[in-house]
Short mmCIF file of C-alpha atoms in Angstrom, two decimals:
data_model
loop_
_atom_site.label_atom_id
_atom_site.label_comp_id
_atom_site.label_asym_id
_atom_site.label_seq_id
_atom_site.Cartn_x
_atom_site.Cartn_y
_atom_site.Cartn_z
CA UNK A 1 -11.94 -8.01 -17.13
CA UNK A 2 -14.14 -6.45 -13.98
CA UNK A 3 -16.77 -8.61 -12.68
CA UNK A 4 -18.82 -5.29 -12.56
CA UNK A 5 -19.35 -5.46 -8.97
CA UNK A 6 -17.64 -4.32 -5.55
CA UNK A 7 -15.72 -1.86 -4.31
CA UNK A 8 -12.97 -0.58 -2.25
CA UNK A 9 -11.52 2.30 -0.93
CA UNK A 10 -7.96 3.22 -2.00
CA UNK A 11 -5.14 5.79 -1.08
CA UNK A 12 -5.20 7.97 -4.71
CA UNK A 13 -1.48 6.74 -5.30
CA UNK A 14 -2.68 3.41 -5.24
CA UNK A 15 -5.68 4.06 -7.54
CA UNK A 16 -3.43 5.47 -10.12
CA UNK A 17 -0.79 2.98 -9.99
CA UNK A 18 -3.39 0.37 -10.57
CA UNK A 19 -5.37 2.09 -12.98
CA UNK A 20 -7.22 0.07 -15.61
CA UNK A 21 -9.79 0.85 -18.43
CA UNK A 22 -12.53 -1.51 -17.11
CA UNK A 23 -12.43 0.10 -13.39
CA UNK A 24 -13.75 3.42 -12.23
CA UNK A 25 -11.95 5.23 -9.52
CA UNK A 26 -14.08 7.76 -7.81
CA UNK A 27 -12.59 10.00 -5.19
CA UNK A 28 -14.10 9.90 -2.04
CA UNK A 29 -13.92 12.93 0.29
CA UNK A 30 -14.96 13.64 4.05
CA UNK A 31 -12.56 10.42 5.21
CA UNK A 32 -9.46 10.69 7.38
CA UNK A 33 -5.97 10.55 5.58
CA UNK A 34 -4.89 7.27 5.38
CA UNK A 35 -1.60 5.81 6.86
CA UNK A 36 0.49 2.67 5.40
CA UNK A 37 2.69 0.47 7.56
CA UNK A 38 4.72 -2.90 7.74
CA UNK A 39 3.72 -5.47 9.32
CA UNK A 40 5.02 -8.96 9.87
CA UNK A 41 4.59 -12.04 11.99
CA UNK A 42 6.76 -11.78 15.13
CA UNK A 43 7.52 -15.52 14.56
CA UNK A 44 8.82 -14.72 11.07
CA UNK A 45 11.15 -11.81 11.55
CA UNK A 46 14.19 -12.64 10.04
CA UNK A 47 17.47 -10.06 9.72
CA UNK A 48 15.91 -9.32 5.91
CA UNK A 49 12.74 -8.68 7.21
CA UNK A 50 14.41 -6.18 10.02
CA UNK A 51 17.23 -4.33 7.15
CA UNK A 52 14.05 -3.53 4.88
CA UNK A 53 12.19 -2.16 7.74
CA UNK A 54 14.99 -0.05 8.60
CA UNK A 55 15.78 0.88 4.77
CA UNK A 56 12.00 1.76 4.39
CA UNK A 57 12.04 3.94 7.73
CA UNK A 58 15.22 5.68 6.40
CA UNK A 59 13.54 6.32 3.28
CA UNK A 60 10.60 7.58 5.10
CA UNK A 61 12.30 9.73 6.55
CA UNK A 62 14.69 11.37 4.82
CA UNK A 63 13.68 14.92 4.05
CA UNK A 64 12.07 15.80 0.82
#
């Protein structure tokens, strides 16, 4: 159940994904696109951390 207070701004993929009967999403218009990214500690890169960066990137970039 929502607390009934707060709020947060949200990509509209995200709102939907997490949509709920006891939240309101309301779109907001007049802000910049939004842009996602990965992001890790430096001191915890490890070779899975690196193939799913790579496999994400590929995916981001394939056409279509």
């Amino acid at each position: 159940m929502a607390s009934g207070r707060g709020g947060m701004l949200l990509c509209a993929p995200t709102a939907e994904y997490h949509r709920r009967r006891d939240i309101t999403f309301v779109p907001v218009e007049g802000v910049p696109d939004s842009m996602l990214g990965l992001v890790w500690r430096r001191a915890d890169e490890t070779a899975r951390i690196r193939a799913f960066a790579r496999a994400v990137e590929e995916l981001c970039s394939a056409p279509g």
